[in-house]
Coordinates of C-alpha atoms in Angstrom, one line a residue:
X1412 CA -18.4 38.6 -43.6
X1413 CA -16.5 38.6 -39.5
X1414 CA -14.1 39.8 -38.7
X1415 CA -12.8 36.3 -38.2
X1416 CA -13.3 36.4 -41.5
X1417 CA -11.4 38.9 -42.4
X1418 CA -8.6 37.9 -41.2
X1419 CA -8.5 34.2 -42.2
X1420 CA -8.0 35.2 -45.4
X1421 CA -5.9 38.0 -45.0
X1422 CA -3.6 35.6 -43.7
X1423 CA -4.5 32.6 -46.0
X1424 CA -2.8 35.2 -48.8
X1425 CA 0.1 36.2 -46.8
X1426 CA 0.6 32.3 -46.3
X1427 CA 0.6 32.2 -49.5
X1428 CA 3.1 34.5 -49.7
X1429 CA 5.2 33.0 -47.0
X1430 CA 4.7 29.7 -48.5
X1431 CA 6.7 30.9 -51.8
X1432 CA 9.5 32.3 -49.4
X1433 CA 9.9 29.8 -47.1
X1434 CA 10.9 27.6 -50.6
X1435 CA 13.2 30.2 -52.2
X1436 CA 16.1 28.3 -52.9
X1437 CA 18.6 30.5 -51.4
X1438 CA 17.3 30.6 -48.3
X1439 CA 17.0 26.7 -48.9
X1440 CA 20.4 26.4 -49.3
X1441 CA 21.5 28.8 -46.4
X1442 CA 19.0 26.7 -43.6
X1443 CA 20.5 23.4 -45.2
X1444 CA 24.1 24.3 -44.9
X1445 CA 23.7 26.4 -40.9
X1446 CA 22.3 22.3 -40.7
X1447 CA 25.5 21.0 -41.7
X1448 CA 27.9 22.8 -39.4
X1449 CA 26.2 21.2 -36.7
X1450 CA 28.0 18.5 -35.9
X1451 CA 31.8 21.2 -36.8
X1452 CA 29.7 23.1 -34.0
X1453 CA 28.4 20.4 -31.5
X1454 CA 32.4 18.9 -31.2
X1455 CA 34.5 22.4 -31.1
X1456 CA 31.0 23.3 -28.5
X1457 CA 32.2 20.6 -26.0
X1458 CA 35.7 20.4 -26.4
X1459 CA 35.3 24.5 -25.0
X1460 CA 32.9 23.2 -22.5
X1461 CA 36.1 20.9 -21.6
X1462 CA 38.7 22.7 -21.2
X1463 CA 36.6 26.1 -19.4
X1464 CA 34.9 22.9 -17.9
X1465 CA 33.1 24.7 -14.3
X1466 CA 34.1 22.5 -12.1
X1467 CA 37.4 23.9 -10.7
X1468 CA 38.3 20.2 -10.6
X1469 CA 37.6 18.2 -13.2
X1470 CA 39.2 21.6 -15.5
X1471 CA 42.4 21.4 -13.3
X1472 CA 42.4 17.6 -13.6
X1473 CA 42.1 18.2 -17.8
X1474 CA 44.5 20.6 -18.0
X1475 CA 47.5 18.4 -15.9
X1476 CA 46.9 15.2 -18.2
X1477 CA 47.4 17.3 -20.9
X1478 CA 44.2 17.4 -22.8
X1479 CA 43.1 21.2 -22.3
X1480 CA 45.4 22.4 -25.3
X1481 CA 43.5 19.6 -27.6
X1482 CA 40.4 20.6 -26.2
X1483 CA 41.7 24.2 -27.9
X1484 CA 43.0 22.8 -30.6
X1485 CA 38.8 21.6 -31.7
X1486 CA 37.8 24.3 -31.4
X1487 CA 40.1 26.2 -33.8
X1488 CA 39.7 24.2 -36.9
X1489 CA 36.3 23.4 -35.8
X1490 CA 34.1 26.9 -34.6
X1491 CA 37.0 28.7 -34.5
X1492 CA 37.7 27.6 -38.9
X1493 CA 32.7 28.1 -39.1
X1494 CA 33.3 30.0 -42.2
X1495 CA 35.5 27.8 -44.1
X1496 CA 32.8 24.7 -43.9
X1497 CA 30.4 27.5 -44.4
X1498 CA 32.0 28.7 -47.9
X1499 CA 32.2 24.4 -49.1
X1500 CA 28.9 24.4 -48.0
X1501 CA 27.1 26.8 -49.9
X1502 CA 28.0 25.9 -53.3
X1503 CA 28.0 22.8 -52.4
X1504 CA 24.4 23.3 -51.5
X1505 CA 23.6 26.2 -54.0
X1506 CA 24.7 22.8 -56.5
X1507 CA 22.3 20.8 -55.9
X1508 CA 18.9 22.3 -55.7
X1509 CA 19.3 23.4 -59.3
X1510 CA 21.6 20.7 -61.2
X1511 CA 19.8 16.7 -59.5
X1512 CA 22.7 15.4 -61.8
X1513 CA 25.5 17.0 -59.8
X1514 CA 26.4 16.7 -55.9
X1515 CA 28.0 20.1 -55.9
X1516 CA 31.9 18.6 -54.7
X1517 CA 33.6 20.9 -57.2
X1518 CA 31.6 24.1 -56.1
X1519 CA 32.7 23.3 -53.0
X1520 CA 36.0 23.3 -53.3
X1521 CA 36.2 26.2 -56.1
X1522 CA 34.1 28.4 -53.2
X1523 CA 37.5 28.0 -50.6
X1524 CA 39.0 28.4 -53.0
X1525 CA 38.1 32.2 -53.2
X1526 CA 36.9 33.0 -50.0
X1527 CA 41.1 31.4 -49.4
X1528 CA 42.2 34.1 -52.7
X1529 CA 40.3 36.3 -50.7
X1530 CA 41.5 36.0 -46.9
X1531 CA 44.7 37.8 -46.6
X1532 CA 48.1 35.8 -45.0
X1533 CA 50.4 37.3 -42.8
X1534 CA 54.6 37.1 -42.0
X1535 CA 54.9 35.0 -38.9
X1536 CA 58.9 34.5 -37.6
X1537 CA 60.2 34.7 -41.5
X1538 CA 56.9 31.9 -42.8
X1539 CA 53.9 32.6 -44.7
X1540 CA 50.5 31.4 -42.0
X1541 CA 46.9 31.7 -42.9
X1542 CA 45.5 34.3 -39.6
X1543 CA 42.7 32.7 -38.2
X1544 CA 40.9 36.2 -37.9
X1545 CA 38.4 35.5 -40.5
X1546 CA 38.2 31.5 -40.7
X1547 CA 35.3 31.7 -37.0
X1548 CA 32.1 33.8 -36.8
X1549 CA 33.7 37.1 -37.9
X1550 CA 33.9 35.7 -42.0
X1551 CA 30.6 33.6 -41.4
X1552 CA 28.8 36.3 -43.9
X1553 CA 31.2 36.6 -46.7
X1554 CA 31.5 33.6 -46.3
X1555 CA 27.2 33.1 -47.5
X1556 CA 28.4 35.5 -50.0
X1557 CA 31.5 33.7 -52.0
X1558 CA 29.4 30.6 -51.9
X1559 CA 26.2 31.4 -53.4
X1560 CA 28.0 33.3 -56.5
X1561 CA 30.8 30.6 -56.7
X1562 CA 27.9 28.6 -56.6
X1563 CA 25.4 30.5 -59.6
X1564 CA 28.7 30.8 -61.3
X1565 CA 29.2 27.2 -61.1
X1566 CA 25.3 26.6 -62.7
X1567 CA 26.0 29.4 -65.1
X1568 CA 29.2 27.2 -66.6
X1569 CA 27.6 24.0 -66.7
X1570 CA 24.0 25.0 -68.3
X1571 CA 26.2 27.1 -70.6
X1572 CA 28.8 24.1 -70.7
X1573 CA 31.5 26.4 -70.8
X1574 CA 33.5 23.5 -70.1
X1575 CA 36.5 21.6 -71.5
X1576 CA 35.0 18.1 -72.9
X1577 CA 36.3 14.9 -73.1
X1578 CA 36.3 11.7 -75.0
X1579 CA 33.6 10.2 -73.8
X1580 CA 36.4 7.0 -74.4
X1581 CA 37.1 8.7 -70.4
X1582 CA 36.2 7.6 -67.3
X1583 CA 33.7 10.0 -66.0
X1584 CA 34.7 10.5 -62.3
X1585 CA 38.0 12.1 -65.1
X1586 CA 35.9 13.6 -67.3
X1587 CA 33.4 15.7 -64.7
X1588 CA 37.4 16.6 -62.7
X1589 CA 37.9 18.6 -66.4
X1590 CA 34.4 20.0 -66.2
X1591 CA 35.4 21.9 -63.4
X1592 CA 38.9 23.7 -64.6
X1593 CA 37.5 26.3 -67.2
X1594 CA 34.8 27.8 -64.4
X1595 CA 38.4 27.3 -61.5
X1596 CA 40.3 29.9 -64.0
X1597 CA 37.5 32.3 -64.3
X1598 CA 36.4 32.1 -60.2
X1599 CA 40.4 32.5 -59.6
X1600 CA 40.6 35.4 -61.7
X1601 CA 37.7 36.8 -60.7
X1602 CA 38.8 36.8 -56.6
X1603 CA 42.0 37.9 -57.5
X1604 CA 41.0 41.1 -59.1
X1605 CA 38.3 41.2 -56.4
X1606 CA 41.2 41.3 -53.4
X1607 CA 44.0 43.7 -55.4
X1608 CA 40.7 45.7 -55.5
X1609 CA 40.4 45.6 -51.7
X1610 CA 43.4 46.0 -50.9
X1611 CA 44.3 50.0 -52.3
X1612 CA 40.3 51.0 -50.3
X1613 CA 40.5 51.8 -46.2
X1614 CA 38.9 47.7 -45.3
X1615 CA 42.1 46.4 -46.7
X1616 CA 40.1 43.3 -47.7
X1617 CA 36.9 41.7 -48.7
X1618 CA 36.3 40.0 -45.5
X1619 CA 36.1 43.2 -43.0
X1620 CA 34.5 45.3 -45.7
X1621 CA 31.5 43.0 -45.7
X1622 CA 32.1 42.9 -41.7
X1623 CA 31.7 46.5 -41.4
X1624 CA 29.0 47.0 -43.5
X1625 CA 27.1 43.9 -43.3
X1626 CA 28.0 41.5 -40.6
X1627 CA 28.9 44.1 -37.8
X1628 CA 25.1 45.7 -37.8
X1629 CA 23.1 42.7 -38.2
X1630 CA 24.8 41.0 -35.1
X1631 CA 24.0 44.3 -33.3
X1632 CA 20.4 44.3 -34.4
X1633 CA 20.3 40.4 -33.8
X1634 CA 21.3 40.8 -30.1
X1635 CA 18.9 43.0 -29.5
X1636 CA 15.6 42.3 -27.8
X1637 CA 13.6 44.3 -30.1
X1638 CA 14.4 41.5 -33.0
X1639 CA 14.6 38.6 -30.0
X1640 CA 10.8 39.1 -29.7
X1641 CA 10.2 40.2 -33.4
X1642 CA 11.3 37.3 -35.0
X1643 CA 9.5 34.7 -32.0
X1644 CA 7.0 36.3 -32.7
X1645 CA 6.4 36.3 -36.2
X1646 CA 8.2 33.1 -36.5
X1647 CA 5.1 32.2 -33.6
X1648 CA 2.1 34.3 -36.0
X1649 CA 3.5 32.0 -39.2
X1650 CA 2.9 28.9 -37.0
X1651 CA -0.9 29.8 -35.9
X1652 CA -2.1 29.8 -39.3
X1653 CA -0.5 26.7 -40.7
X1654 CA 2.8 27.9 -42.0
X1655 CA 6.1 26.4 -40.8
X1656 CA 7.9 29.6 -39.3
X1657 CA 10.8 28.0 -38.0
X1658 CA 11.3 26.9 -42.1
X1659 CA 10.5 31.1 -42.6
X1660 CA 12.3 32.8 -40.2
X1661 CA 15.7 30.6 -39.6
X1662 CA 17.1 30.8 -41.8
X1663 CA 17.5 34.6 -41.8
X1664 CA 17.6 34.9 -38.2
X1665 CA 20.1 31.7 -37.6
X1666 CA 24.0 33.2 -39.4
X1667 CA 23.3 36.1 -37.5
X1668 CA 22.8 33.3 -34.0
X1669 CA 25.2 31.5 -34.4
X1670 CA 28.1 34.1 -34.7
X1671 CA 26.7 35.9 -31.9
X1672 CA 27.4 32.6 -30.0
X1673 CA 30.5 32.1 -31.8
X1674 CA 31.7 35.1 -30.2
X1675 CA 30.5 33.7 -26.5
X1676 CA 32.1 30.4 -27.4
X1677 CA 35.4 32.3 -28.4
X1678 CA 35.1 34.4 -25.1
X1679 CA 34.3 31.2 -22.8
X1680 CA 38.1 29.1 -24.1
X1681 CA 40.0 32.8 -23.9
X1682 CA 38.4 32.8 -20.3
X1683 CA 37.7 36.5 -21.3
X1684 CA 33.6 37.7 -20.5
X1685 CA 30.6 36.1 -22.5
X1686 CA 29.5 39.3 -24.9
X1687 CA 26.3 38.3 -26.3
X1688 CA 22.9 37.9 -24.1
X1689 CA 21.4 36.5 -27.2
X1690 CA 22.3 33.7 -29.7
X1691 CA 21.0 30.5 -31.1
X1692 CA 21.1 28.4 -27.4
X1693 CA 19.6 31.5 -25.9
X1694 CA 16.5 31.0 -28.1
X1695 CA 15.6 27.8 -28.3
X1696 CA 16.7 26.8 -24.0
X1697 CA 14.2 29.6 -23.3
X1698 CA 11.9 29.1 -26.2
X1699 CA 12.1 25.3 -25.8
X1700 CA 9.1 23.3 -27.2
X1701 CA 7.4 26.1 -27.9
X1702 CA 7.3 27.0 -24.0
X1703 CA 3.4 24.6 -24.2
X1704 CA 4.5 22.6 -21.1
X1705 CA 1.5 24.5 -20.0
X1706 CA -1.2 24.0 -21.2
X1707 CA -0.4 20.2 -21.4
X1708 CA 0.3 20.6 -16.8
X1709 CA -3.5 21.8 -17.5
X1710 CA -5.5 19.3 -19.7
X1711 CA -3.8 16.5 -17.3
X1712 CA -5.4 18.1 -14.9
X1713 CA -8.9 19.2 -16.7
X1714 CA -12.2 18.1 -16.4
X1715 CA -12.9 17.4 -20.1
X1716 CA -12.4 14.1 -21.0
X1717 CA -10.8 15.1 -24.5
X1718 CA -8.8 17.9 -23.4
X1719 CA -7.2 15.1 -19.8
X1720 CA -6.4 11.9 -23.1
X1721 CA -5.1 14.8 -24.7
X1722 CA -2.4 15.8 -22.3
X1723 CA -1.7 12.2 -21.4
X1724 CA -0.6 11.2 -25.0
X1725 CA 1.2 14.8 -25.3
X1726 CA 3.2 14.7 -21.8
X1727 CA 6.5 12.5 -22.3
X1728 CA 7.0 13.4 -26.1
X1729 CA 7.0 17.1 -24.1
X1730 CA 9.4 16.5 -21.5
X1731 CA 11.5 16.2 -24.2
X1732 CA 11.0 19.2 -26.1
X1733 CA 8.4 17.5 -29.4
X1734 CA 5.4 19.1 -29.0
X1735 CA 3.5 18.8 -32.2
X1736 CA 0.8 16.3 -30.9
X1737 CA -0.5 19.5 -27.7
X1738 CA 0.0 21.9 -31.0
X1739 CA -2.1 19.8 -33.4
X1740 CA -4.5 17.6 -31.3
X1741 CA -5.3 20.3 -29.9
X1742 CA -5.6 21.9 -32.3
X1743 CA -3.3 25.4 -31.8
X1744 CA -3.4 26.1 -35.4
X1745 CA -6.0 28.4 -36.7
X1746 CA -7.4 27.7 -32.9
X1747 CA -7.9 31.4 -31.6
X1748 CA -9.4 30.2 -28.2
X1749 CA -5.4 30.3 -27.5
X1750 CA -4.2 33.0 -30.4
X1751 CA -2.1 35.3 -27.6
X1752 CA -1.3 33.0 -25.5
X1753 CA 0.3 30.9 -28.5
X1754 CA 1.3 33.1 -30.4
X1755 CA 2.9 35.4 -27.7
X1756 CA 4.2 33.4 -24.6
X1757 CA 7.7 32.7 -26.7
X1758 CA 7.8 36.6 -26.0
X1759 CA 7.4 37.0 -23.3
X1760 CA 9.7 34.2 -21.8
X1761 CA 12.0 35.7 -24.0
X1762 CA 11.2 39.4 -22.2
X1763 CA 11.7 37.7 -18.8
X1764 CA 15.2 35.8 -19.4
X1765 CA 16.5 39.0 -21.4
X1766 CA 16.2 41.0 -18.9
X1767 CA 17.3 38.6 -15.8
X1768 CA 20.8 37.9 -17.9
X1769 CA 20.7 41.7 -18.3
X1770 CA 21.1 42.1 -14.1
X1771 CA 23.1 39.8 -13.6
X1772 CA 21.0 36.4 -12.0
X1773 CA 21.4 33.9 -14.7
X1774 CA 24.5 33.7 -16.4
X1775 CA 25.3 33.7 -20.4
X1776 CA 24.8 31.2 -22.8
X1777 CA 28.2 29.7 -23.6
X1778 CA 27.0 29.4 -27.1
X1779 CA 26.8 25.5 -26.9
X1780 CA 23.8 24.0 -28.8
X1781 CA 21.5 23.0 -27.3
X1782 CA 21.5 18.7 -28.1
X1783 CA 17.3 19.0 -29.9
X1784 CA 15.5 15.9 -28.1
X1785 CA 17.0 16.4 -24.7
X1786 CA 14.3 16.6 -21.7
X1787 CA 13.1 19.0 -19.9
X1788 CA 16.2 20.9 -17.7
X1789 CA 18.4 18.8 -19.6
X1790 CA 18.7 20.4 -22.4
X1791 CA 19.9 23.8 -21.1
X1792 CA 23.1 22.3 -19.3
X1793 CA 24.8 23.2 -22.4
X1794 CA 24.4 26.4 -22.3
X1795 CA 27.0 26.5 -18.8
X1796 CA 25.8 27.1 -16.0
X1797 CA 23.4 26.0 -13.4
X1798 CA 21.6 29.9 -13.2
X1799 CA 20.3 28.7 -16.9
X1800 CA 19.2 25.3 -16.3
X1801 CA 16.7 26.8 -13.4
X1802 CA 15.8 29.5 -15.8
X1803 CA 14.0 26.9 -17.8
X1804 CA 12.1 24.6 -15.3
X1805 CA 11.1 28.4 -14.6
X1806 CA 10.0 28.9 -17.7
X1807 CA 7.7 26.0 -18.1
X1808 CA 7.1 25.1 -14.9
X1809 CA 6.3 27.8 -13.3
X1810 CA 5.2 30.3 -15.7
X1811 CA 4.4 28.7 -19.1
X1812 CA 1.7 27.1 -16.5
X1813 CA 0.5 30.2 -15.5
X1814 CA 0.3 32.0 -18.7
X1815 CA -1.8 29.1 -19.8
X1816 CA -4.5 29.0 -17.9
X1817 CA -6.6 32.0 -18.4
X1818 CA -7.1 30.6 -21.7
X1819 CA -6.8 26.6 -21.3
X1820 CA -10.3 27.5 -18.5
X1821 CA -12.3 29.1 -21.2
X1822 CA -11.5 26.4 -23.8
X1823 CA -12.2 24.0 -21.2
X1824 CA -15.6 25.1 -20.6
X1825 CA -16.4 25.2 -24.3
X1826 CA -15.1 21.6 -24.8
X1827 CA -17.1 20.9 -21.0
X1828 CA -20.5 22.0 -23.3
X1829 CA -19.7 20.7 -25.8
X1830 CA -19.3 17.1 -24.2
X1831 CA -22.5 17.1 -21.7
X1832 CA -24.2 17.8 -24.6
X1833 CA -23.0 14.9 -27.4
X1834 CA -23.6 12.8 -23.7
X1835 CA -27.2 14.1 -24.2
X1836 CA -28.1 13.8 -28.1
X1837 CA -26.4 9.5 -26.9
X1838 CA -29.0 9.3 -23.7
X1839 CA -31.8 10.5 -25.8

C-alpha cells in the first residue's frame, strides 16, 4: 500500500469519527441556536453602525434628529441581551431534536425563567432593576449551559410521563400548558438552590463563576492567533477529506467568536477602543469564499480547456463568496495537487491580517456580522473601516492568486497532457 493510500485510509477512519461528532445532538443544538440569534444580532449590529457612523456629518444628523439613543436602545435589547435569546433557543432546539412531537417552546420559556432566577437583581433609586451585565456576551456560556440542562430535564419529564395529566375532554393546547407545570416548579426549586449556593461563594452568582472559570479562559484562547490558525487548519483539512469542516468546527468555536464580536460592538457603541482582533467577523471577512478566487483567476487564463470552462462557470458565484462550484468541480476534495493551498491558504491570510491589524495598519472589525452572499468588498463593509475593505480586496485579488499559482501550474500541465492524449486518441 502506497503512502497516499495509507493517508486516505487513515482519514477515512478519522472521517467516520468526525462525521459522528458533526451529528452530535448538542453540537447541532449549539449550531442551530447560534444561527437562530442571527436576526437580532444583525439588527443590533446595524443599529450600532448607525449610532457610531464613520461619516461625521451622518453621525451628527442621527444625533440631531434623536435617532442615536434609539439605535443604542436597539443594541441593548439585541446584542446586549444575547444571552436571553441563547437561553431560550438552546432548550427549545434541544427538545425538538429529542422529541419530534414537541416544538420546544415550553422548554425555552422554562430555560429563560431559570436564567433569570440565577441572575442577580440590583436596586437603583429605590427601584428593583435587572442589570444588563450578564444579559449580553458575558452571559452567553451560562445561557448555553442552562439551556442544555433545562432542555434535558424537560425531555426527561416528558419521556417518563412526570407531568400533570388532564382529562381527554380538555383541549390539547390547555393540556399541553399543564404538562409543563410540574417540571416548572422542580426547575424553579433547583435553580433557587443553585442561586443560594453561589451567593455563599466569592463569585456571588453562577454567571460570574461560569464566566471566570470557562468563558473568559476560552475567549482568551479563542482570541489568540494560534487558536485561530488551528481552527482554520482543521476546518480546511476536514473539507479536503470530504467532511463538512464548517459544520464540525463552527459549533465549537462560534460561541466564543460571537462573544468576542459582541465585546467589540459594545465598545463601538460606548465610543471606546475595540478590545479584540479576532472574532467571527474577522474570520469571515479574511476567509471569504475560502480564498478560492485566486484559483478561478488562473483557470480563466488557463491553456487547459477543462479548467478554462470551469473558471467561467465558477467566476460569478465566487464573486459572491459561493465557491462550491470550484471546490467540487475541480475537484479540490481529495485532490493532492491542491492539498497545501486548499488547507493552508486561509491560515496564511489570517496570519497576515492579524499582524496588519496588530500593527494598526488595518482597523479592528467592529463585530458586526458579515452577510453571506454579498459580493467581494461589499461583504467587508460591515467591518466599519475602509482599511478592512482594502484588506479583503488585497487578499482575494493579489495574495490569493500568488498562493495558488505554483500548484495550479502543476495541475494545468497534467490536465494539458491528458487533453492532448485524448485528442490524439480521438484523431486516430
